[in-house]
Short mmCIF file of C-alpha atoms in Angstrom, two decimals:
data_model
loop_
_atom_site.label_atom_id
_atom_site.label_comp_id
_atom_site.label_asym_id
_atom_site.label_seq_id
_atom_site.Cartn_x
_atom_site.Cartn_y
_atom_site.Cartn_z
CA MET A 1 79.04 58.20 -32.19
CA PRO A 2 77.51 61.27 -31.07
CA PRO A 3 76.44 63.82 -33.64
CA ALA A 4 78.91 66.75 -34.55
CA SER A 5 76.50 69.14 -32.73
CA SER A 6 76.71 67.41 -29.54
CA THR A 7 80.47 67.31 -29.62
CA ARG A 8 80.62 70.82 -30.21
CA ARG A 9 78.29 71.67 -27.61
CA LEU A 10 80.42 69.30 -25.19
CA ARG A 11 83.54 71.11 -26.00
CA LEU A 12 81.95 74.68 -25.44
CA LYS A 13 80.93 73.32 -21.98
CA LEU A 14 84.45 72.18 -21.09
CA ARG A 15 85.85 75.65 -22.33
CA ARG A 16 83.31 77.51 -20.22
CA GLN A 17 84.18 75.29 -17.22
CA LEU A 18 87.85 75.74 -17.65
CA ARG A 19 87.44 79.60 -17.89
CA HIS A 20 85.36 79.44 -14.65
CA ALA A 21 88.09 77.56 -13.02
CA ARG A 22 90.62 79.86 -14.06
CA ARG A 23 88.66 82.85 -12.73
CA LEU A 24 88.04 81.23 -9.48
CA SER A 25 91.84 80.09 -9.18
CA ARG A 26 92.72 83.89 -9.91
CA LYS A 27 90.39 85.29 -7.39
CA SER A 28 91.52 82.76 -4.83
CA VAL A 29 95.11 83.77 -5.51
CA GLN A 30 94.40 87.61 -5.40
CA LEU A 31 92.69 87.15 -1.82
CA GLY A 32 95.63 85.26 -0.71
CA LEU A 33 97.90 87.72 -1.85
CA VAL A 34 95.75 90.65 -0.13
CA LEU A 35 95.54 88.67 2.89
CA GLY A 36 99.17 88.18 2.98
CA GLY A 37 99.92 91.81 2.71
CA ALA A 38 97.36 92.31 5.44
CA ALA A 39 99.39 90.09 7.52
CA LEU A 40 102.57 91.87 7.02
CA VAL A 41 101.03 95.40 7.71
CA ALA A 42 99.53 93.72 11.01
CA LEU A 43 102.86 92.19 12.08
CA ALA A 44 104.57 95.70 11.37
CA SER A 45 101.94 97.27 13.46
CA LEU A 46 102.22 95.05 16.29
CA ALA A 47 106.13 95.16 16.30
CA PHE A 48 105.70 98.93 16.14
CA ALA A 49 103.17 98.99 19.12
CA ARG A 50 105.82 96.89 21.19
CA LEU A 51 108.59 99.35 20.59
CA ALA A 52 106.36 102.37 21.38
CA ASP A 53 105.14 100.60 24.60
CA ILE A 54 109.01 100.03 25.50
CA ALA A 55 109.83 103.68 24.63
CA LEU A 56 107.19 105.09 26.96
CA GLU A 57 108.08 102.50 29.70
CA TRP A 58 111.80 104.06 29.57
CA ASN A 59 110.80 107.25 29.32
CA ALA A 60 108.78 107.08 32.62
CA LEU A 61 111.66 105.29 34.36
CA TRP A 62 114.33 108.08 33.69
CA VAL A 63 111.72 110.87 34.18
CA ALA A 64 110.82 109.22 37.74
CA ARG A 65 114.63 109.12 38.51
CA ALA A 66 115.87 112.48 37.34
CA GLY A 67 113.20 114.58 35.81
CA TRP A 68 115.85 117.49 35.68
CA ALA A 69 117.64 115.54 32.94
CA ALA A 70 114.70 116.66 30.75
CA PHE A 71 116.51 120.07 30.09
CA ILE A 72 119.61 118.31 28.67
CA VAL A 73 117.70 115.11 26.90
CA MET A 74 115.02 116.87 25.27
CA PRO A 75 116.73 119.70 23.34
CA LEU A 76 119.57 117.35 22.31
CA GLY A 77 117.29 114.45 21.42
CA LEU A 78 114.74 116.57 19.37
CA ALA A 79 117.63 118.39 17.62
CA ALA A 80 119.42 114.73 16.71
CA ILE A 81 116.00 113.36 15.59
CA ARG A 82 115.23 116.37 13.38
CA TRP A 83 118.74 116.30 12.02
CA LEU A 84 118.39 112.58 11.03
CA THR A 85 114.77 113.05 9.56
CA LEU A 86 116.25 115.99 7.45
CA ARG A 87 119.34 114.13 6.22
CA TYR A 88 117.90 110.42 5.75
CA ALA A 89 113.95 110.52 5.60
CA SER A 90 112.56 114.21 4.92
CA TYR A 91 109.26 112.37 4.08
CA ALA A 92 109.08 110.77 7.35
CA ALA A 93 108.48 113.91 9.38
CA GLY A 94 105.13 114.41 11.21
CA SER A 95 102.28 112.07 11.43
CA GLY A 96 102.56 109.91 8.07
CA ILE A 97 98.75 110.59 7.04
CA PRO A 98 99.42 113.61 5.18
CA GLN A 99 102.05 111.77 3.13
CA VAL A 100 99.61 109.16 2.16
CA ILE A 101 97.06 111.44 1.25
CA GLY A 102 99.35 113.28 -0.96
CA ALA A 103 100.45 110.11 -2.55
CA LEU A 104 96.91 108.98 -3.39
CA THR A 105 96.64 112.40 -5.18
CA LEU A 106 99.56 111.63 -7.17
CA GLN A 107 98.15 108.75 -9.22
CA GLY A 108 99.77 108.81 -12.70
CA ARG A 109 103.24 110.01 -11.16
CA PRO A 110 104.66 106.60 -10.05
CA THR A 111 107.78 107.93 -9.04
CA ALA A 112 106.57 110.93 -6.96
CA GLN A 113 103.84 108.57 -5.51
CA GLY A 114 106.06 105.96 -4.43
CA GLY A 115 108.55 108.47 -2.96
CA LEU A 116 105.96 109.49 -0.23
CA VAL A 117 105.41 105.96 1.16
CA THR A 118 108.72 104.04 0.37
CA LEU A 119 109.81 101.25 2.75
CA ALA A 120 113.17 103.32 3.25
CA HIS A 121 111.05 105.98 4.89
CA ALA A 122 108.90 103.53 6.87
CA LEU A 123 112.21 101.80 8.05
CA TRP A 124 113.29 105.35 9.47
CA LYS A 125 109.88 106.15 10.64
CA ILE A 126 109.63 103.55 13.28
CA PRO A 127 112.99 104.14 15.03
CA LEU A 128 112.74 107.78 14.83
CA THR A 129 109.21 107.83 16.42
CA PHE A 130 110.57 105.45 19.10
CA ALA A 131 113.29 108.13 19.71
CA GLY A 132 110.73 110.81 19.99
CA MET A 133 108.94 109.04 22.44
CA LEU A 134 111.81 107.94 24.57
CA VAL A 135 112.89 111.64 24.86
CA GLY A 136 109.57 112.65 25.99
CA ALA A 137 107.88 114.09 22.87
CA SER A 138 104.05 114.44 22.87
CA ILE A 139 103.50 112.10 19.96
CA GLY A 140 102.04 108.90 18.85
CA ARG A 141 102.47 105.91 16.92
CA GLU A 142 99.05 105.65 15.10
CA GLY A 143 99.64 108.23 12.31
CA PRO A 144 103.23 106.71 11.39
CA SER A 145 101.55 103.38 11.45
CA VAL A 146 99.51 104.50 8.52
CA GLN A 147 102.55 105.55 6.50
CA VAL A 148 104.17 102.38 7.23
CA GLY A 149 101.16 100.16 6.47
CA ALA A 150 100.84 102.00 3.04
CA ALA A 151 104.66 101.57 2.32
CA VAL A 152 104.41 97.89 3.34
CA MET A 153 101.42 97.07 1.20
CA LEU A 154 102.66 99.18 -1.90
CA ALA A 155 105.94 97.17 -1.67
CA TRP A 156 104.09 93.92 -1.41
CA GLY A 157 101.72 94.68 -4.45
CA ARG A 158 104.72 95.85 -6.61
CA PHE A 159 106.74 92.71 -5.79
CA TRP A 160 103.85 90.53 -7.17
CA LYS A 161 103.03 92.81 -10.05
CA ARG A 162 106.68 92.35 -11.26
CA ARG A 163 106.03 88.74 -11.29
CA GLN A 164 102.93 88.89 -13.29
CA LEU A 165 100.77 87.60 -10.49
CA PRO A 166 97.05 88.70 -10.08
CA LEU A 167 97.65 91.70 -8.06
CA GLN A 168 98.65 93.31 -11.30
CA GLY A 169 94.99 94.55 -11.63
CA PHE A 170 95.31 96.55 -8.56
CA HIS A 171 96.29 100.27 -8.95
CA ASN A 172 98.88 101.64 -6.54
CA ASN A 173 96.05 103.73 -5.04
CA GLU A 174 94.07 100.80 -4.13
CA LEU A 175 97.43 99.16 -2.41
CA ILE A 176 98.19 102.42 -0.63
CA ALA A 177 94.84 103.00 0.68
CA ALA A 178 94.28 99.27 1.75
CA GLY A 179 97.76 99.55 3.85
CA ALA A 180 97.28 102.96 5.32
CA ALA A 181 93.70 102.04 6.43
CA GLY A 182 94.92 98.58 7.88
CA GLY A 183 97.85 100.12 9.42
CA LEU A 184 95.28 102.48 11.50
CA ALA A 185 92.87 99.39 11.96
CA ALA A 186 95.66 97.56 13.58
CA ALA A 187 97.34 100.47 15.49
CA PHE A 188 93.91 100.95 17.38
CA ASN A 189 92.93 97.56 17.42
CA ALA A 190 89.73 98.83 15.71
CA PRO A 191 88.91 97.27 12.52
CA LEU A 192 85.67 99.10 11.71
CA ALA A 193 87.46 102.37 12.34
CA GLY A 194 90.05 101.30 9.56
CA VAL A 195 87.22 101.05 7.18
CA ILE A 196 85.66 104.28 8.08
CA PHE A 197 88.99 106.17 8.18
CA ALA A 198 89.76 104.94 4.51
CA ILE A 199 86.38 106.01 3.25
CA GLU A 200 85.82 109.22 4.99
CA GLU A 201 89.45 110.48 5.03
CA LEU A 202 91.62 108.66 2.45
CA GLY A 203 88.83 108.57 -0.04
CA ARG A 204 88.35 112.71 0.10
CA GLY A 205 89.30 114.29 -2.96
CA THR A 206 91.05 111.13 -4.59
CA ALA A 207 89.90 108.62 -7.15
CA LEU A 208 89.50 105.31 -5.32
CA ARG A 209 87.96 102.17 -6.46
CA TRP A 210 86.61 100.61 -3.21
CA GLN A 211 86.91 97.10 -4.48
CA ARG A 212 85.73 94.53 -2.11
CA LEU A 213 89.22 92.80 -1.72
CA VAL A 214 90.47 96.39 -0.59
CA LEU A 215 87.97 96.50 2.32
CA ILE A 216 88.72 92.96 3.04
CA GLY A 217 92.44 93.74 3.41
CA VAL A 218 91.57 96.60 5.80
CA LEU A 219 89.46 94.41 8.04
CA ALA A 220 91.83 91.68 8.02
CA CYS A 221 94.54 93.97 9.37
CA GLY A 222 92.41 94.79 12.08
CA PHE A 223 90.96 91.46 13.00
CA MET A 224 94.64 89.71 12.76
CA VAL A 225 95.55 91.94 15.40
CA VAL A 226 92.61 91.16 17.54
CA ALA A 227 93.22 87.49 17.11
CA VAL A 228 96.74 88.03 18.36
CA SER A 229 96.49 90.55 21.17
CA GLY A 230 92.82 89.87 22.05
CA ASN A 231 89.59 91.87 21.71
CA ASN A 232 90.72 94.21 24.64
CA PRO A 233 89.51 98.09 24.04
CA TYR A 234 92.58 100.38 24.04
CA PHE A 235 91.63 102.35 26.90
CA GLY A 236 89.47 99.88 28.67
CA THR A 237 85.88 99.34 28.74
CA PHE A 238 83.77 102.38 29.26
CA GLY A 239 81.35 101.86 32.24
CA GLY A 240 79.22 105.30 31.95
CA ALA A 241 75.63 106.07 30.77
CA PRO A 242 74.14 108.83 29.15
CA LEU A 243 73.49 112.05 31.37
CA HIS A 244 70.23 113.64 31.71
CA SER A 245 69.98 116.49 29.43
CA MET A 246 72.51 114.96 27.30
CA LEU A 247 71.86 116.90 24.35
CA GLY A 248 72.98 120.08 26.28
CA TRP A 249 76.22 118.41 27.62
CA VAL A 250 76.99 117.13 23.84
CA LEU A 251 76.64 120.63 22.47
CA LEU A 252 78.66 122.23 25.25
CA CYS A 253 81.62 119.79 24.75
CA GLY A 254 81.17 120.09 21.05
CA VAL A 255 81.64 123.80 20.99
CA ILE A 256 84.44 123.89 23.47
CA ASN A 257 86.36 121.21 21.90
CA GLY A 258 85.64 122.41 18.37
CA ALA A 259 87.07 125.73 19.24
CA LEU A 260 90.05 124.38 20.81
CA GLY A 261 90.61 121.77 18.04
CA GLY A 262 90.10 124.16 15.28
CA ALA A 263 92.57 126.57 16.70
CA PHE A 264 95.22 123.38 17.20
CA ALA A 265 94.51 122.42 13.64
CA ARG A 266 95.30 125.88 12.19
CA LEU A 267 98.26 126.46 14.26
CA LEU A 268 99.63 122.95 13.43
CA GLY A 269 99.18 123.95 9.60
CA LYS A 270 100.82 127.42 9.99
CA GLY A 271 104.00 125.96 11.62
CA VAL A 272 106.15 127.35 14.64
CA THR A 273 107.00 130.52 12.85
CA VAL A 274 103.39 131.86 13.40
CA VAL A 275 104.14 132.48 17.12
CA ALA A 276 107.62 134.01 16.29
CA PRO A 277 108.33 137.74 15.93
CA LEU A 278 108.79 138.52 11.99
CA GLN A 279 112.57 139.31 12.33
CA TRP A 280 113.18 135.78 13.80
CA ARG A 281 111.04 133.92 11.25
CA GLY A 282 113.87 133.68 8.39
CA TRP A 283 116.29 132.58 11.07
CA MET A 284 114.27 129.80 12.14
CA ARG A 285 113.28 128.49 8.76
CA ALA A 286 117.05 128.52 7.95
CA HIS A 287 117.98 126.57 11.25
CA PRO A 288 115.57 123.72 11.84
CA VAL A 289 117.69 121.78 13.98
CA LEU A 290 118.48 124.69 16.30
CA THR A 291 114.59 125.43 16.43
CA ALA A 292 114.05 121.84 17.34
CA ALA A 293 116.39 122.24 20.41
CA VAL A 294 114.66 125.33 21.57
CA ILE A 295 111.25 123.68 21.34
CA GLY A 296 112.81 120.81 23.34
CA LEU A 297 113.69 123.42 25.94
CA VAL A 298 110.00 124.61 26.35
CA LEU A 299 108.74 120.96 26.49
CA ALA A 300 111.18 120.11 29.21
CA ALA A 301 109.90 123.21 31.22
CA ILE A 302 106.34 121.90 30.75
CA GLY A 303 107.14 118.42 31.39
CA PHE A 304 109.18 119.22 34.50
CA ALA A 305 106.46 121.74 35.95
CA THR A 306 103.89 118.62 35.52
CA HIS A 307 105.94 115.79 36.62
CA GLY A 308 106.26 114.41 33.08
CA VAL A 309 102.55 113.88 32.45
CA VAL A 310 102.37 115.59 29.25
CA TYR A 311 105.15 113.42 27.76
CA GLY A 312 104.41 110.50 25.31
CA THR A 313 100.87 109.79 24.24
CA GLY A 314 99.25 110.39 27.43
CA TYR A 315 97.65 107.03 27.54
CA GLY A 316 97.62 106.56 31.38
CA ALA A 317 96.12 110.11 31.92
CA ALA A 318 93.28 109.36 29.50
CA ALA A 319 92.62 105.70 30.93
CA ALA A 320 92.53 106.96 34.39
CA LEU A 321 89.98 109.88 33.57
CA LEU A 322 87.83 107.34 31.40
CA SER A 323 87.67 105.31 34.50
CA GLY A 324 86.60 107.97 36.92
CA GLN A 325 89.57 108.46 38.74
CA PRO A 326 90.93 111.66 39.97
CA PHE A 327 93.57 113.11 37.82
CA GLY A 328 95.66 115.80 39.98
CA HIS A 329 97.06 118.15 37.34
CA ASP A 330 95.25 121.27 36.87
CA GLY A 331 94.97 122.52 33.08
CA PHE A 332 96.40 119.14 31.92
CA GLY A 333 94.11 119.40 28.86
CA LEU A 334 95.47 122.63 27.82
CA LEU A 335 99.13 121.64 28.76
CA LYS A 336 98.81 118.66 26.63
CA TRP A 337 97.25 120.67 23.61
CA LEU A 338 100.44 122.87 23.90
CA ALA A 339 102.86 120.04 24.09
CA THR A 340 101.58 118.19 21.28
CA LEU A 341 101.53 121.24 19.14
CA LEU A 342 105.41 121.95 19.95
CA SER A 343 106.15 118.31 19.54
CA TYR A 344 104.86 118.55 15.93
CA TRP A 345 106.23 122.00 15.23
CA ALA A 346 109.74 120.24 16.24
CA GLY A 347 109.48 118.33 12.65
CA ILE A 348 110.02 115.12 14.03
CA PRO A 349 108.16 111.78 13.08
CA GLY A 350 105.07 111.26 15.15
CA GLY A 351 101.37 111.35 15.10
CA ILE A 352 98.78 113.33 16.74
CA PHE A 353 95.87 110.93 17.11
CA THR A 354 96.47 109.47 20.43
CA PRO A 355 97.69 112.83 21.92
CA ALA A 356 94.50 114.51 20.49
CA LEU A 357 92.49 111.98 22.04
CA THR A 358 94.21 112.53 25.68
CA THR A 359 93.90 116.27 25.06
CA GLY A 360 90.11 115.89 24.72
CA ALA A 361 90.04 113.66 27.96
CA GLY A 362 91.62 116.49 29.84
CA ILE A 363 89.43 119.20 28.47
CA GLY A 364 86.44 116.74 29.35
CA GLN A 365 87.77 116.65 33.16
CA GLU A 366 87.92 120.67 33.00
CA ILE A 367 84.27 120.83 32.00
CA TRP A 368 83.57 118.10 34.46
CA ALA A 369 85.19 120.39 37.30
CA TRP A 370 83.07 123.32 36.13
CA THR A 371 80.08 121.43 37.22
CA GLY A 372 81.31 120.90 40.46
CA GLY A 373 81.56 117.17 40.13
CA LEU A 374 77.52 117.05 39.72
CA VAL A 375 77.59 114.79 36.78
CA ASP A 376 79.54 111.76 35.69
CA GLN A 377 83.14 112.50 34.67
CA ARG A 378 83.34 109.70 32.50
CA VAL A 379 80.74 110.55 30.02
CA LEU A 380 82.27 114.21 29.47
CA VAL A 381 85.65 112.92 29.07
CA LEU A 382 84.52 110.24 26.63
CA VAL A 383 82.33 112.82 24.62
CA SER A 384 85.16 115.31 24.56
CA MET A 385 87.75 112.88 23.33
CA ALA A 386 85.52 112.34 20.14
CA GLY A 387 85.00 116.04 19.96
CA PHE A 388 88.61 117.16 19.92
CA LEU A 389 89.82 114.34 17.56
CA ALA A 390 87.03 115.21 15.05
CA ALA A 391 87.75 119.05 15.32
CA ALA A 392 91.73 118.19 14.91
CA THR A 393 91.13 116.03 11.90
CA GLN A 394 87.64 117.33 10.57
CA ALA A 395 86.66 113.34 10.18
CA PRO A 396 83.95 113.19 12.54
CA LEU A 397 82.66 109.55 11.60
CA THR A 398 86.18 108.34 11.90
CA ALA A 399 86.74 109.97 15.40
CA ALA A 400 83.47 108.75 16.84
CA VAL A 401 83.86 105.17 15.58
CA VAL A 402 87.51 105.20 16.84
CA VAL A 403 86.70 106.26 20.29
CA MET A 404 83.87 103.75 20.41
CA GLU A 405 86.01 100.83 19.66
CA MET A 406 89.01 102.18 21.74
CA THR A 407 86.69 102.46 24.80
CA GLY A 408 84.11 99.76 24.19
CA SER A 409 81.41 102.19 24.41
CA GLN A 410 78.90 101.14 21.69
CA PRO A 411 75.86 102.33 23.47
CA MET A 412 77.16 105.92 23.31
CA LEU A 413 77.73 105.91 19.62
CA PHE A 414 74.90 108.10 18.74
CA TRP A 415 76.14 110.71 21.23
CA LEU A 416 79.82 110.63 20.00
CA ILE A 417 78.76 111.02 16.67
CA ALA A 418 76.87 113.98 17.62
CA ALA A 419 79.47 115.72 19.42
CA ALA A 420 81.99 114.97 16.66
CA LEU A 421 79.59 116.71 14.20
CA VAL A 422 79.17 119.72 16.38
CA SER A 423 83.04 119.93 16.87
CA SER A 424 83.85 119.44 13.24
CA VAL A 425 81.44 122.36 12.37
CA VAL A 426 82.83 124.68 15.02
CA SER A 427 86.18 123.93 13.85
CA ARG A 428 85.92 124.85 10.43
CA GLN A 429 85.33 128.46 11.61
CA PHE A 430 88.83 128.39 13.09
CA SER A 431 90.44 126.00 10.19
CA PRO A 432 88.28 126.02 7.06
CA HIS A 433 90.70 123.27 5.55
CA ALA A 434 91.19 119.89 6.98
CA PHE A 435 94.84 119.69 8.58
CA TYR A 436 95.92 116.47 7.16
CA HIS A 437 94.95 117.57 3.61
CA MET A 438 96.62 121.03 4.09
CA ALA A 439 99.91 119.31 5.08
CA ALA A 440 99.50 116.73 2.25
CA GLY A 441 99.61 119.53 -0.39
CA ARG A 442 102.83 120.55 0.98
CA PHE A 443 104.53 117.04 0.84
CA ARG A 444 102.96 116.72 -2.67
CA ARG A 445 104.58 119.83 -3.92
CA GLN A 446 107.90 119.22 -2.26
CA ILE A 447 107.69 115.52 -3.99
CA LEU A 448 107.02 117.05 -7.16
CA VAL A 449 110.02 119.38 -7.05
CA ASP A 450 112.35 116.79 -5.88
CA THR A 451 111.48 114.31 -8.44
CA GLY A 452 111.72 117.14 -11.19
CA ARG A 453 115.31 117.99 -10.15
CA ALA A 454 116.24 114.36 -10.04
CA GLN A 455 114.93 113.92 -13.49
CA LYS A 456 116.75 117.02 -14.77
CA SER A 457 120.00 115.84 -13.16
CA ALA A 458 119.66 112.37 -14.73
CA VAL A 459 119.07 113.74 -18.22
CA ALA A 460 122.04 116.20 -17.64
CA ALA A 461 124.30 113.57 -16.76
#
């Protein structure tokens, strides 16, 4: 028989092996659950993308057949969407990214935090964004995809936490960030951009633990979409090359887009009342549905004058400009700038990411026209896309990487980052605070007021 010391050592070794096996099993299950959540976010993004494409196709059909109908469809449509948003999903208004940022800053207040990224709001966000695109609002689906992704991942994590499975070690903040960044990665077919967005934008001013599994979840969302739909850049593959005196062109595009993007962000944050006479502002705040209808009339006039090119995301225009094709609408960039601003002011669900990229493309076309066509239009369009998005969001790395992945322009990444940084610095002179974070503060204050009232009502009852 072996001595007692040998038996004791054998038992200790077996116990260590069992503990190690349990840890491996726990980590494997945890990874599986994260990948399962990522798959759900990717599927939701793919379904949302398909619905958005259908909405844009149907919008193009009715505009081509009866463009004058916009004067009826847009006022009634925007008013109806605004009413539904206020009545059933007040926290689904706008982009969706501010709601996610607001939720991340509410750690320790689970009721308020979950109220900004609930599945109920996600279920409303998708059809309301679809309706906005259908009637012709200048909105995108990428910002809404961020809120939907956060809601799906948070609900998934809470489901498994209640069953005492390994995701109980994840804080709500990690679940929200993983779902939100994964939603962006899946929406743009850009896995790397999702990670940069999570670190640069979502991590700004919030306490987030960037666990390895969180970043794996973000990348998984993007790669799952790539696996399903193919590695096809959203705007096609960029075929240009750097110009002579590239630094000068980058500075020019950066300054112009920075100024316009900074003004855009500031006006977005101020709201529609900033352009109204003082005596009208109270009425506009008291009648948001009628205000949305009036905005719809103005949008219809712009759309009718431009044969509908300012409606929707503007994807077709940006793709044409990036491929070097002529685009026969003078002032398209500024008109898209105005249409996107008005659409956001209407208070309906819808993002500004893709419309901002399209606006930047139009501004790049204008800069190219000033040169008399002496340089490659594609380069100025590409650089301006990154510049305007960076100015509007004040997230230069995210803007540069998003544009790179959406256009397959990896050799231009240095110049995209340079333009985005210049634009972001210029933008801060017009809008010192990042727009998404300004809007997040409003949502945070509102949800705290609403949850406080609900708690008081429950106590009184």
